[in-house]
PDB file of C-alpha atoms in Angstrom:
ATOM      1  CA  MET A   1     -17.562 -22.002   0.188  1.00  0.00           C
ATOM      2  CA  LEU A   2     -15.069 -21.181   2.955  1.00  0.00           C
ATOM      3  CA  VAL A   3     -12.366 -20.335   0.407  1.00  0.00           C
ATOM      4  CA  GLU A   4     -14.679 -17.828  -1.313  1.00  0.00           C
ATOM      5  CA  LEU A   5     -15.569 -16.273   2.042  1.00  0.00           C
ATOM      6  CA  VAL A   6     -11.895 -15.846   2.998  1.00  0.00           C
ATOM      7  CA  LYS A   7     -11.140 -14.341  -0.417  1.00  0.00           C
ATOM      8  CA  ALA A   8     -14.084 -11.939  -0.115  1.00  0.00           C
ATOM      9  CA  GLY A   9     -12.841 -10.918   3.339  1.00  0.00           C
ATOM     10  CA  ARG A  10      -9.402 -10.111   1.957  1.00  0.00           C
ATOM     11  CA  TYR A  11     -10.867  -7.989  -0.833  1.00  0.00           C
ATOM     12  CA  LEU A  12     -13.129  -6.189   1.635  1.00  0.00           C
ATOM     13  CA  GLY A  13     -10.196  -5.473   3.958  1.00  0.00           C
ATOM     14  CA  GLN A  14      -8.088  -4.178   1.080  1.00  0.00           C
ATOM     15  CA  SER A  15     -10.949  -1.962  -0.108  1.00  0.00           C
ATOM     16  CA  VAL A  16     -11.454  -0.476   3.346  1.00  0.00           C
ATOM     17  CA  ARG A  17      -7.727   0.241   3.739  1.00  0.00           C
ATOM     18  CA  LEU A  18      -7.635   1.953   0.344  1.00  0.00           C
ATOM     19  CA  MET A  19     -10.748   4.020   1.157  1.00  0.00           C
ATOM     20  CA  VAL A  20      -9.198   5.387   4.329  1.00  0.00           C
ATOM     21  CA  GLY A  21      -5.827   5.905   2.694  1.00  0.00           C
ATOM     22  CA  LEU A  22      -3.746   3.169   4.305  1.00  0.00           C
ATOM     23  CA  PRO A  23      -1.096   2.015   1.860  1.00  0.00           C
ATOM     24  CA  GLU A  24      -0.693  -1.644   0.917  1.00  0.00           C
ATOM     25  CA  TYR A  25       2.913  -2.456   1.786  1.00  0.00           C
ATOM     26  CA  ASP A  26       2.443  -6.208   1.264  1.00  0.00           C
ATOM     27  CA  THR A  27       1.178  -5.573  -2.271  1.00  0.00           C
ATOM     28  CA  TYR A  28       4.180  -3.319  -2.944  1.00  0.00           C
ATOM     29  CA  VAL A  29       6.606  -5.987  -1.668  1.00  0.00           C
ATOM     30  CA  SER A  30       4.956  -8.709  -3.782  1.00  0.00           C
ATOM     31  CA  HIS A  31       5.128  -6.494  -6.868  1.00  0.00           C
ATOM     32  CA  ARG A  32       8.793  -5.602  -6.301  1.00  0.00           C
ATOM     33  CA  GLU A  33       9.786  -9.229  -5.725  1.00  0.00           C
ATOM     34  CA  ALA A  34       7.932 -10.386  -8.858  1.00  0.00           C
ATOM     35  CA  THR A  35       8.915  -7.630 -11.280  1.00  0.00           C
ATOM     36  CA  HIS A  36      12.129  -6.133  -9.878  1.00  0.00           C
ATOM     37  CA  PRO A  37      14.017  -8.968  -8.144  1.00  0.00           C
ATOM     38  CA  GLY A  38      17.328  -8.007  -6.636  1.00  0.00           C
ATOM     39  CA  GLU A  39      16.616  -4.265  -6.721  1.00  0.00           C
ATOM     40  CA  PRO A  40      16.433  -2.176  -3.545  1.00  0.00           C
ATOM     41  CA  MET A  41      13.086  -2.057  -1.763  1.00  0.00           C
ATOM     42  CA  MET A  42      11.723   0.664   0.533  1.00  0.00           C
ATOM     43  CA  SER A  43      11.248  -0.145   4.199  1.00  0.00           C
ATOM     44  CA  TYR A  44       7.695   0.096   5.539  1.00  0.00           C
ATOM     45  CA  GLU A  45       8.460   3.517   6.994  1.00  0.00           C
ATOM     46  CA  GLU A  46       9.880   4.800   3.687  1.00  0.00           C
ATOM     47  CA  PHE A  47       6.933   3.356   1.778  1.00  0.00           C
ATOM     48  CA  PHE A  48       4.387   4.880   4.173  1.00  0.00           C
ATOM     49  CA  ARG A  49       6.079   8.303   4.012  1.00  0.00           C
ATOM     50  CA  GLU A  50       6.232   8.187   0.194  1.00  0.00           C
ATOM     51  CA  ARG A  51       2.524   7.275  -0.032  1.00  0.00           C
ATOM     52  CA  GLN A  52       1.571  10.051   2.402  1.00  0.00           C
ATOM     53  CA  GLU A  53       3.551  12.614   0.408  1.00  0.00           C
ATOM     54  CA  ALA A  54       1.995  11.390  -2.835  1.00  0.00           C
ATOM     55  CA  ARG A  55      -1.485  11.706  -1.365  1.00  0.00           C
ATOM     56  CA  TYR A  56      -1.200  14.912   0.657  1.00  0.00           C
ATOM     57  CA  GLY A  57       1.809  16.654  -0.863  1.00  0.00           C
ATOM     58  CA  GLY A  58       5.321  16.981   0.471  1.00  0.00           C
ATOM     59  CA  ALA A  59       7.008  19.920   2.180  1.00  0.00           C
ATOM     60  CA  GLY A  60       6.196  23.175   0.477  1.00  0.00           C
ATOM     61  CA  LYS A  61       3.305  21.721  -1.513  1.00  0.00           C
ATOM     62  CA  ARG A  62      -0.262  22.743  -0.904  1.00  0.00           C
ATOM     63  CA  GLY A  63      -2.450  19.651  -0.882  1.00  0.00           C
ATOM     64  CA  GLY A  64      -5.232  17.971   0.990  1.00  0.00           C
ATOM     65  CA  CYS A  65      -8.255  19.786   2.336  1.00  0.00           C
ATOM     66  CA  CYS A  66      -6.751  22.484   4.542  1.00  0.00           C
TER      67      CYS A  66
END
């Protein structure tokens, strides 16, 4: 019972972060380690910047709501 509750809490937290646009760096790191071992990995700051640009558009791009 407790294990299911903890798991549900993790899924809920992940869902909330995705809804508000916070990137999942831990998920990215796990994926890179599992599927691309030994290859370079972005720092948190690089990852966050890349996700923001992908969502809202980079310099010179018109994106977002305004």
